[in-house]
PDB file of C-alpha atoms and ligand atoms in Angstrom:
ATOM      1  CA  MET H  87      12.464   7.485  12.929  1.00 81.00           C
ATOM      2  CA  ARG H  88       9.509   6.237  10.283  1.00 97.00           C
ATOM      3  CA  LYS H  89       5.904   8.009  11.555  1.00 97.00           C
ATOM      4  CA  PRO H  90       3.422   5.115  11.014  1.00 98.00           C
ATOM      5  CA  PHE H  91       1.507   5.062   7.353  1.00 98.00           C
ATOM      6  CA  VAL H  92      -1.372   3.034   7.109  1.00 98.00           C
ATOM      7  CA  ALA H  93      -4.031   2.268   4.428  1.00 98.00           C
ATOM      8  CA  GLY H  94      -7.183   1.001   3.244  1.00 98.00           C
ATOM      9  CA  ASN H  95      -7.240  -0.265  -0.501  1.00 98.00           C
ATOM     10  CA  TRP H  96     -10.950  -0.378  -0.587  1.00 98.00           C
ATOM     11  CA  LYS H  97     -10.865  -2.589  -4.180  1.00 98.00           C
ATOM     12  CA  MET H  98     -13.465  -3.280  -6.272  1.00 98.00           C
ATOM     13  CA  ASN H  99     -16.402  -2.428  -3.892  1.00 98.00           C
ATOM     14  CA  LEU H 100     -18.970   0.071  -2.326  1.00 98.00           C
ATOM     15  CA  ASN H 101     -21.089   2.548  -4.053  1.00 98.00           C
ATOM     16  CA  LYS H 102     -20.918   6.158  -4.071  1.00 98.00           C
ATOM     17  CA  LEU H 103     -23.285   5.975  -1.393  1.00 98.00           C
ATOM     18  CA  ASP H 104     -21.066   4.030   0.218  1.00 98.00           C
ATOM     19  CA  SER H 105     -17.807   5.588  -0.234  1.00 98.00           C
ATOM     20  CA  ILE H 106     -19.259   9.341   0.948  1.00 98.00           C
ATOM     21  CA  GLU H 107     -20.434   7.255   4.479  1.00 98.00           C
ATOM     22  CA  LEU H 108     -17.290   5.342   4.723  1.00 98.00           C
ATOM     23  CA  ILE H 109     -15.450   8.874   4.538  1.00 98.00           C
ATOM     24  CA  GLU H 110     -17.948  10.259   7.049  1.00 98.00           C
ATOM     25  CA  GLY H 111     -17.536   7.776   9.951  1.00 98.00           C
ATOM     26  CA  LEU H 112     -13.442   7.736   9.855  1.00 98.00           C
ATOM     27  CA  SER H 113     -13.615  11.595   9.980  1.00 98.00           C
ATOM     28  CA  GLN H 114     -15.590  11.464  12.885  1.00 97.00           C
ATOM     29  CA  GLY H 115     -14.284   8.647  14.748  1.00 97.00           C
ATOM     30  CA  LEU H 116     -10.864  10.104  13.926  1.00 97.00           C
ATOM     31  CA  LYS H 117     -11.778  13.396  16.315  1.00 95.00           C
ATOM     32  CA  ASP H 118     -10.904  10.668  18.917  1.00 90.00           C
ATOM     33  CA  ILE H 119      -7.176  10.134  17.840  1.00 93.00           C
ATOM     34  CA  ASP H 120      -4.121  11.735  16.966  1.00 95.00           C
ATOM     35  CA  THR H 121      -3.847  11.907  14.762  1.00 95.00           C
ATOM     36  CA  GLU H 122      -0.660  13.813  12.893  1.00 95.00           C
ATOM     37  CA  LYS H 123       1.166  10.201  14.644  1.00 96.00           C
ATOM     38  CA  VAL H 124       0.411   8.499  11.317  1.00 98.00           C
ATOM     39  CA  ASP H 125      -0.545   9.151   7.697  1.00 98.00           C
ATOM     40  CA  ILE H 126      -3.441   7.401   7.133  1.00 98.00           C
ATOM     41  CA  ALA H 127      -5.259   6.265   3.029  1.00 98.00           C
ATOM     42  CA  VAL H 128      -7.442   5.123   1.481  1.00 98.00           C
ATOM     43  CA  TYR H 129      -7.821   4.438  -2.570  1.00 98.00           C
ATOM     44  CA  PRO H 130     -11.162   4.177  -3.668  1.00 98.00           C
ATOM     45  CA  PRO H 131     -13.117   2.396  -7.486  1.00 98.00           C
ATOM     46  CA  PHE H 132     -11.696   5.672 -10.407  1.00 98.00           C
ATOM     47  CA  VAL H 133     -14.796   6.432 -10.342  1.00 98.00           C
ATOM     48  CA  TYR H 134     -15.986   7.605  -6.067  1.00 98.00           C
ATOM     49  CA  ILE H 135     -12.439   9.156  -6.339  1.00 98.00           C
ATOM     50  CA  ASP H 136     -13.986  12.544  -6.721  1.00 98.00           C
ATOM     51  CA  SER H 137     -16.303  12.921  -4.231  1.00 97.00           C
ATOM     52  CA  VAL H 138     -14.291  10.981  -1.992  1.00 98.00           C
ATOM     53  CA  VAL H 139     -11.421  13.488  -1.917  1.00 98.00           C
ATOM     54  CA  ASN H 140     -14.626  16.294  -1.926  1.00 98.00           C
ATOM     55  CA  THR H 141     -15.161  14.075   1.173  1.00 98.00           C
ATOM     56  CA  ALA H 142     -12.385  13.981   2.996  1.00 98.00           C
ATOM     57  CA  LYS H 143     -11.090  17.482   2.745  1.00 95.00           C
ATOM     58  CA  SER H 144     -10.581  18.784   6.399  1.00 91.00           C
ATOM     59  CA  SER H 145     -10.074  15.339   7.399  1.00 97.00           C
ATOM     60  CA  PRO H 146      -6.572  13.610   8.056  1.00 98.00           C
ATOM     61  CA  ILE H 147      -7.525  11.271   4.907  1.00 98.00           C
ATOM     62  CA  ALA H 148      -5.699  11.506   2.293  1.00 98.00           C
ATOM     63  CA  VAL H 149      -6.760   9.855  -1.022  1.00 98.00           C
ATOM     64  CA  GLY H 150      -5.447   7.095  -3.477  1.00 98.00           C
ATOM     65  CA  ALA H 151      -5.528   5.426  -6.892  1.00 98.00           C
ATOM     66  CA  GLN H 152      -5.797   1.493  -7.059  1.00 98.00           C
ATOM     67  CA  ASP H 153      -3.740   1.879 -10.349  1.00 98.00           C
ATOM     68  CA  PHE H 154      -3.182   3.753 -13.027  1.00 98.00           C
ATOM     69  CA  TYR H 155      -1.196   4.359 -16.377  1.00 98.00           C
ATOM     70  CA  PHE H 156       2.665   4.861 -17.146  1.00 98.00           C
ATOM     71  CA  GLU H 157       1.742   7.437 -20.631  1.00 97.00           C
ATOM     72  CA  SER H 158       1.020  10.293 -19.845  1.00 93.00           C
ATOM     73  CA  ASN H 159      -2.667  11.171 -22.096  1.00 95.00           C
ATOM     74  CA  GLY H 160      -2.629   9.980 -25.364  1.00 97.00           C
ATOM     75  CA  ALA H 161      -5.007   7.153 -27.000  1.00 98.00           C
ATOM     76  CA  PHE H 162      -4.927   4.575 -24.705  1.00 98.00           C
ATOM     77  CA  THR H 163      -8.923   4.041 -24.784  1.00 98.00           C
ATOM     78  CA  GLY H 164      -9.575   2.616 -21.034  1.00 98.00           C
ATOM     79  CA  GLU H 165      -6.718   4.500 -18.881  1.00 98.00           C
ATOM     80  CA  ILE H 166      -6.162   6.878 -15.981  1.00 98.00           C
ATOM     81  CA  SER H 167      -2.436   8.676 -15.886  1.00 98.00           C
ATOM     82  CA  THR H 168      -1.175  10.301 -12.913  1.00 98.00           C
ATOM     83  CA  ASP H 169      -2.215  13.674 -14.636  1.00 97.00           C
ATOM     84  CA  MET H 170      -5.562  12.832 -14.264  1.00 98.00           C
ATOM     85  CA  LEU H 171      -5.190  11.553 -10.344  1.00 98.00           C
ATOM     86  CA  LYS H 172      -3.333  14.484  -9.481  1.00 98.00           C
ATOM     87  CA  ASP H 173      -6.309  16.635 -11.258  1.00 98.00           C
ATOM     88  CA  VAL H 174      -8.798  15.122  -8.751  1.00 98.00           C
ATOM     89  CA  GLY H 175      -7.082  15.655  -5.258  1.00 98.00           C
ATOM     90  CA  CYS H 176      -5.205  12.350  -5.343  1.00 98.00           C
ATOM     91  CA  ILE H 177      -1.588  11.674  -3.469  1.00 98.00           C
ATOM     92  CA  HIS H 178      -1.153   8.297  -3.360  1.00 98.00           C
ATOM     93  CA  ALA H 179      -1.272   5.057  -5.894  1.00 98.00           C
ATOM     94  CA  LEU H 180      -0.701   2.007  -5.326  1.00 98.00           C
ATOM     95  CA  CYS H 181       1.754  -0.019  -8.202  1.00 98.00           C
ATOM     96  CA  GLY H 182       1.688  -3.981  -8.289  1.00 98.00           C
ATOM     97  CA  HIS H 183      -1.333  -5.241  -6.148  1.00 98.00           C
ATOM     98  CA  SER H 184      -0.766  -8.432  -6.276  1.00 97.00           C
ATOM     99  CA  GLU H 185      -4.909  -8.844  -7.334  1.00 97.00           C
ATOM    100  CA  ARG H 186      -3.266  -6.631 -10.920  1.00 98.00           C
ATOM    101  CA  ARG H 187       0.113  -9.318 -11.118  1.00 97.00           C
ATOM    102  CA  HIS H 188      -2.164 -12.880 -10.798  1.00 95.00           C
ATOM    103  CA  VAL H 189      -5.382 -11.876 -11.457  1.00 97.00           C
ATOM    104  CA  LEU H 190      -4.496  -9.001 -14.507  1.00 97.00           C
ATOM    105  CA  GLY H 191      -1.883  -9.843 -15.456  1.00 97.00           C
ATOM    106  CA  GLU H 192       0.862  -6.921 -14.735  1.00 98.00           C
ATOM    107  CA  SER H 193       4.665  -7.947 -15.455  1.00 98.00           C
ATOM    108  CA  ASP H 194       6.899  -7.224 -12.890  1.00 98.00           C
ATOM    109  CA  GLU H 195       8.391  -4.537 -16.593  1.00 98.00           C
ATOM    110  CA  LEU H 196       4.765  -2.355 -15.742  1.00 98.00           C
ATOM    111  CA  ILE H 197       4.766  -1.940 -12.732  1.00 98.00           C
ATOM    112  CA  ASN H 198       8.476  -0.646 -12.981  1.00 98.00           C
ATOM    113  CA  LYS H 199       7.022   1.695 -15.953  1.00 98.00           C
ATOM    114  CA  LYS H 200       4.374   2.722 -13.598  1.00 98.00           C
ATOM    115  CA  VAL H 201       6.070   2.898  -9.681  1.00 98.00           C
ATOM    116  CA  THR H 202       8.839   5.911 -12.446  1.00 98.00           C
ATOM    117  CA  ALA H 203       5.443   7.456 -13.196  1.00 98.00           C
ATOM    118  CA  ALA H 204       4.739   7.760 -10.507  1.00 98.00           C
ATOM    119  CA  ILE H 205       7.448   9.754  -8.996  1.00 98.00           C
ATOM    120  CA  LEU H 206       7.745  12.153 -11.729  1.00 97.00           C
ATOM    121  CA  GLY H 207       4.316  12.371 -12.060  1.00 97.00           C
ATOM    122  CA  GLY H 208       4.346  14.332  -8.568  1.00 97.00           C
ATOM    123  CA  LEU H 209       2.643  10.903  -6.253  1.00 98.00           C
ATOM    124  CA  LEU H 210       4.037   8.416  -4.501  1.00 98.00           C
ATOM    125  CA  PRO H 211       3.197   4.750  -4.878  1.00 98.00           C
ATOM    126  CA  THR H 212       2.774   1.851  -2.927  1.00 98.00           C
ATOM    127  CA  LEU H 213       5.121  -0.376  -4.252  1.00 98.00           C
ATOM    128  CA  CYS H 214       2.978  -4.021  -3.420  1.00 98.00           C
ATOM    129  CA  VAL H 215       4.952  -7.400  -3.546  1.00 98.00           C
ATOM    130  CA  GLY H 216       4.083 -11.017  -2.632  1.00 98.00           C
ATOM    131  CA  GLU H 217       4.593 -14.800  -2.894  1.00 97.00           C
ATOM    132  CA  LEU H 218       2.160 -16.864  -3.426  1.00 96.00           C
ATOM    133  CA  LEU H 219       1.417 -19.717  -0.955  1.00 93.00           C
ATOM    134  CA  GLU H 220       2.896 -22.040  -3.123  1.00 94.00           C
ATOM    135  CA  GLU H 221       5.835 -20.686  -3.769  1.00 96.00           C
ATOM    136  CA  ARG H 222       5.473 -19.499   0.603  1.00 94.00           C
ATOM    137  CA  GLN H 223       6.154 -23.457   0.397  1.00 92.00           C
ATOM    138  CA  ALA H 224       8.551 -24.484  -2.195  1.00 95.00           C
ATOM    139  CA  GLU H 225      10.282 -21.654   0.253  1.00 96.00           C
ATOM    140  CA  LYS H 226      10.646 -19.516  -1.783  1.00 97.00           C
ATOM    141  CA  THR H 227       9.880 -16.015   0.162  1.00 97.00           C
ATOM    142  CA  GLU H 228      12.425 -14.557  -0.442  1.00 97.00           C
ATOM    143  CA  ASP H 229      13.842 -15.263  -3.848  1.00 98.00           C
ATOM    144  CA  ILE H 230       9.898 -14.016  -5.306  1.00 98.00           C
ATOM    145  CA  VAL H 231      10.039 -11.135  -3.130  1.00 98.00           C
ATOM    146  CA  ILE H 232      14.407  -9.703  -3.214  1.00 98.00           C
ATOM    147  CA  ASN H 233      12.891 -10.317  -7.405  1.00 98.00           C
ATOM    148  CA  GLN H 234      10.261  -8.469  -6.907  1.00 98.00           C
ATOM    149  CA  VAL H 235      10.997  -4.818  -4.874  1.00 98.00           C
ATOM    150  CA  LYS H 236      14.353  -5.557  -7.579  1.00 98.00           C
ATOM    151  CA  LYS H 237      12.113  -5.097 -10.433  1.00 98.00           C
ATOM    152  CA  GLY H 238       9.749  -2.387  -9.362  1.00 98.00           C
ATOM    153  CA  LEU H 239      12.550  -0.111  -7.588  1.00 98.00           C
ATOM    154  CA  GLU H 240      14.346  -0.299 -11.289  1.00 98.00           C
ATOM    155  CA  GLY H 241      16.282   2.096 -12.783  1.00 98.00           C
ATOM    156  CA  LEU H 242      15.129   4.401  -9.796  1.00 98.00           C
ATOM    157  CA  ALA H 243      17.957   7.028  -7.966  1.00 97.00           C
ATOM    158  CA  LYS H 244      18.062   7.942  -4.287  1.00 96.00           C
ATOM    159  CA  GLU H 245      16.373  10.861  -4.151  1.00 95.00           C
ATOM    160  CA  LYS H 246      13.866   9.464  -6.245  1.00 96.00           C
ATOM    161  CA  VAL H 247      13.554   5.986  -3.866  1.00 97.00           C
ATOM    162  CA  SER H 248      12.496   7.770  -1.015  1.00 95.00           C
ATOM    163  CA  ALA H 249       8.266   8.755  -2.701  1.00 97.00           C
ATOM    164  CA  VAL H 250       8.477   5.023  -2.431  1.00 98.00           C
ATOM    165  CA  THR H 251       6.000   3.066   0.266  1.00 98.00           C
ATOM    166  CA  LEU H 252       6.458  -0.510   0.281  1.00 98.00           C
ATOM    167  CA  ALA H 253       3.631  -3.229   1.253  1.00 98.00           C
ATOM    168  CA  TYR H 254       4.605  -6.529   1.912  1.00 98.00           C
ATOM    169  CA  GLU H 255       1.197  -8.433   1.089  1.00 97.00           C
ATOM    170  CA  PRO H 256       1.743 -12.125   1.283  1.00 97.00           C
ATOM    171  CA  VAL H 257      -1.057 -13.778  -1.648  1.00 95.00           C
ATOM    172  CA  TRP H 258      -2.477 -16.827   0.811  1.00 94.00           C
ATOM    173  CA  ALA H 259      -3.851 -13.913   3.466  1.00 93.00           C
ATOM    174  CA  ILE H 260      -5.543 -11.862   1.924  1.00 91.00           C
ATOM    175  CA  GLY H 261      -8.748 -12.364   1.594  1.00 87.00           C
ATOM    176  CA  THR H 262      -8.240 -15.793   3.566  1.00 88.00           C
ATOM    177  CA  GLY H 263      -8.468 -14.372   7.332  1.00 83.00           C
ATOM    178  CA  LEU H 264      -4.975 -16.170   6.905  1.00 84.00           C
ATOM    179  CA  THR H 265      -2.798 -13.882   8.477  1.00 86.00           C
ATOM    180  CA  ALA H 266       0.418 -14.027   8.007  1.00 89.00           C
ATOM    181  CA  THR H 267       1.950 -14.396  12.431  1.00 95.00           C
ATOM    182  CA  PRO H 268       4.396 -11.446  13.372  1.00 96.00           C
ATOM    183  CA  GLN H 269       7.384 -12.550  12.966  1.00 97.00           C
ATOM    184  CA  GLN H 270       6.233 -14.483   9.724  1.00 96.00           C
ATOM    185  CA  ALA H 271       6.118 -10.694   7.802  1.00 97.00           C
ATOM    186  CA  GLN H 272       9.179  -9.270  10.332  1.00 98.00           C
ATOM    187  CA  ASP H 273      11.198 -12.063   8.777  1.00 98.00           C
ATOM    188  CA  VAL H 274      10.745 -10.867   5.016  1.00 98.00           C
ATOM    189  CA  HIS H 275       9.662  -7.174   6.421  1.00 98.00           C
ATOM    190  CA  ALA H 276      13.902  -7.108   7.359  1.00 98.00           C
ATOM    191  CA  MET H 277      15.111  -8.996   4.684  1.00 98.00           C
ATOM    192  CA  ILE H 278      13.197  -6.132   2.404  1.00 98.00           C
ATOM    193  CA  ARG H 279      15.522  -3.816   4.657  1.00 98.00           C
ATOM    194  CA  LYS H 280      18.192  -4.777   4.665  1.00 98.00           C
ATOM    195  CA  LEU H 281      18.095  -5.203   0.907  1.00 98.00           C
ATOM    196  CA  ILE H 282      17.060  -1.982   0.576  1.00 98.00           C
ATOM    197  CA  ALA H 283      20.535  -1.239   2.268  1.00 98.00           C
ATOM    198  CA  GLU H 284      22.556  -2.901  -0.270  1.00 98.00           C
ATOM    199  CA  LEU H 285      20.505  -0.941  -3.225  1.00 98.00           C
ATOM    200  CA  TYR H 286      21.101   2.077  -1.763  1.00 98.00           C
ATOM    201  CA  ASP H 287      22.402   2.964   1.306  1.00 98.00           C
ATOM    202  CA  GLN H 288      21.363   2.810   5.288  1.00 98.00           C
ATOM    203  CA  GLN H 289      19.964   6.180   5.446  1.00 97.00           C
ATOM    204  CA  THR H 290      17.868   4.926   3.090  1.00 98.00           C
ATOM    205  CA  ALA H 291      16.744   1.735   4.093  1.00 98.00           C
ATOM    206  CA  ASP H 292      16.033   3.099   7.405  1.00 98.00           C
ATOM    207  CA  GLN H 293      13.910   5.801   6.204  1.00 98.00           C
ATOM    208  CA  MET H 294      11.743   3.268   3.968  1.00 98.00           C
ATOM    209  CA  ARG H 295       8.198   2.784   5.145  1.00 98.00           C
ATOM    210  CA  ILE H 296       7.534  -1.131   4.525  1.00 98.00           C
ATOM    211  CA  GLN H 297       3.885  -1.365   4.837  1.00 98.00           C
ATOM    212  CA  TYR H 298       2.153  -5.054   6.263  1.00 97.00           C
ATOM    213  CA  GLY H 299      -1.073  -6.373   3.896  1.00 97.00           C
ATOM    214  CA  GLY H 300      -3.379  -9.431   4.730  1.00 96.00           C
ATOM    215  CA  SER H 301      -6.573 -10.109   6.767  1.00 95.00           C
ATOM    216  CA  VAL H 302      -4.731  -7.109   9.015  1.00 96.00           C
ATOM    217  CA  LYS H 303      -7.140  -6.591  11.425  1.00 96.00           C
ATOM    218  CA  PRO H 304      -8.388  -4.648  14.938  1.00 97.00           C
ATOM    219  CA  ASN H 305      -7.274  -8.365  16.524  1.00 96.00           C
ATOM    220  CA  ASN H 306      -4.608  -8.339  15.059  1.00 96.00           C
ATOM    221  CA  ALA H 307      -2.674  -5.218  14.224  1.00 98.00           C
ATOM    222  CA  GLU H 308      -1.186  -4.253  17.566  1.00 97.00           C
ATOM    223  CA  GLU H 309       0.293  -7.893  17.603  1.00 97.00           C
ATOM    224  CA  LEU H 310       1.761  -7.054  14.091  1.00 97.00           C
ATOM    225  CA  PHE H 311       3.073  -3.590  14.714  1.00 98.00           C
ATOM    226  CA  GLY H 312       4.771  -4.863  17.487  1.00 97.00           C
ATOM    227  CA  LYS H 313       7.177  -5.967  15.247  1.00 98.00           C
ATOM    228  CA  PRO H 314      10.194  -3.271  14.499  1.00 98.00           C
ATOM    229  CA  ASP H 315      10.046  -3.258  10.643  1.00 98.00           C
ATOM    230  CA  ILE H 316       5.751  -3.194  10.020  1.00 98.00           C
ATOM    231  CA  ASP H 317       5.635   0.235   9.257  1.00 98.00           C
ATOM    232  CA  GLY H 318       1.540   0.533   9.289  1.00 98.00           C
ATOM    233  CA  PHE H 319      -0.467  -1.481   7.460  1.00 98.00           C
ATOM    234  CA  LEU H 320      -2.833  -1.505   3.768  1.00 98.00           C
ATOM    235  CA  VAL H 321      -5.605  -2.734   4.887  1.00 98.00           C
ATOM    236  CA  GLY H 322      -7.981  -4.901   2.281  1.00 97.00           C
ATOM    237  CA  GLY H 323     -11.320  -6.145   3.744  1.00 97.00           C
ATOM    238  CA  ALA H 324     -11.058  -4.139   7.496  1.00 98.00           C
ATOM    239  CA  SER H 325     -10.957  -1.002   6.206  1.00 98.00           C
ATOM    240  CA  LEU H 326     -14.407  -0.624   3.997  1.00 98.00           C
ATOM    241  CA  LYS H 327     -16.413  -0.459   8.116  1.00 98.00           C
ATOM    242  CA  ALA H 328     -15.190   2.704   9.664  1.00 98.00           C
ATOM    243  CA  GLU H 329     -15.236   1.210  12.447  1.00 98.00           C
ATOM    244  CA  ASP H 330     -12.669  -0.845  11.876  1.00 98.00           C
ATOM    245  CA  PHE H 331     -10.055   1.004  10.489  1.00 98.00           C
ATOM    246  CA  LYS H 332     -10.222   3.051  13.104  1.00 98.00           C
ATOM    247  CA  ALA H 333      -8.517   0.607  15.521  1.00 98.00           C
ATOM    248  CA  ILE H 334      -6.293  -0.242  13.181  1.00 98.00           C
ATOM    249  CA  ILE H 335      -4.878   3.418  13.117  1.00 98.00           C
ATOM    250  CA  ALA H 336      -5.309   3.451  16.793  1.00 97.00           C
ATOM    251  CA  ALA H 337      -3.373   0.530  16.946  1.00 97.00           C
ATOM    252  CA  VAL H 338      -0.630   2.036  15.375  1.00 97.00           C
ATOM    253  CA  ILE H 339      -0.652   5.244  17.925  1.00 94.00           C
ATOM    254  CA  LYS H 340      -0.311   3.519  20.738  1.00 83.00           C
TER     255      LYS H 340
HETATM  256  P1  LIG J 454      -7.266  -8.125   3.281  1.00 64.34           P
HETATM  257  O1  LIG J 454      -7.081  -6.959   4.446  1.00 64.34           O
HETATM  258  O2  LIG J 454      -8.555  -7.853   2.473  1.00 64.34           O
HETATM  259  O3  LIG J 454      -6.782  -9.725   3.009  1.00 64.34           O
HETATM  260  O4  LIG J 454      -6.860  -7.196   1.635  1.00 64.34           O
HETATM  261  C1  LIG J 454      -5.654  -6.654   1.597  1.00 64.34           C
HETATM  262  C2  LIG J 454      -5.405  -6.054   0.329  1.00 64.34           C
HETATM  263  O5  LIG J 454      -4.877  -6.736  -0.052  1.00 64.34           O
HETATM  264  C3  LIG J 454      -5.300  -5.121   0.547  1.00 64.34           C
HETATM  265  O6  LIG J 454      -4.272  -4.353  -0.391  1.00 64.34           O
END
């Protein structure tokens, strides 16, 4: 049985006070929920990680980073290492979010270095994959996602890959209000799980958590989560409101 995992990617939003208030509101709200049944994480902007970790201390909310660099230290102006993230209390880290692929130009090769560095550095990476609208329309979804998963996990042995969560986020559904239908999402999730079984083995595939992301809201979370290969969510906009994020978390433990 895979434990559901719901995470909030704050992207480049909020300020320090908003961040603290959001965590305080969420921690309070989560007291009505059996949080033993779900893993919960938030990914704040780097500069607020420290205060979010402190505010989240006695709550079930783990903290992660939206990005990092694969080298451990040195002359890499502007970059942040896995050691630094661990030093301030991060447990998780995103790798290859579609905005980093398509806005910041990250390649599959760079993303693979980050996934590998996260694991070596003791962070739990979430590898994000997903197709663009034109790729879906050209019926290339499967090829694109297979390629991103294969390249993202390249060189990782079975014992290492168990630290990875996958997140399927169709780019056309991110921040657009257009959600993949539960069946569209399920089809891709099942395809990814089959690929993991081929690359590793059935046990690894059965244990791998695959989150869905892309306009997840309180009113669609339960139906999406009803699909057998959807193990939780990577939430953008709705994770910025304590009440909405709590409702999405509640939807996976019903
Ligand atoms: P939205 O939930 O705002 O569509 O964002 C999804 C996402 O990109 C999470 O990483």
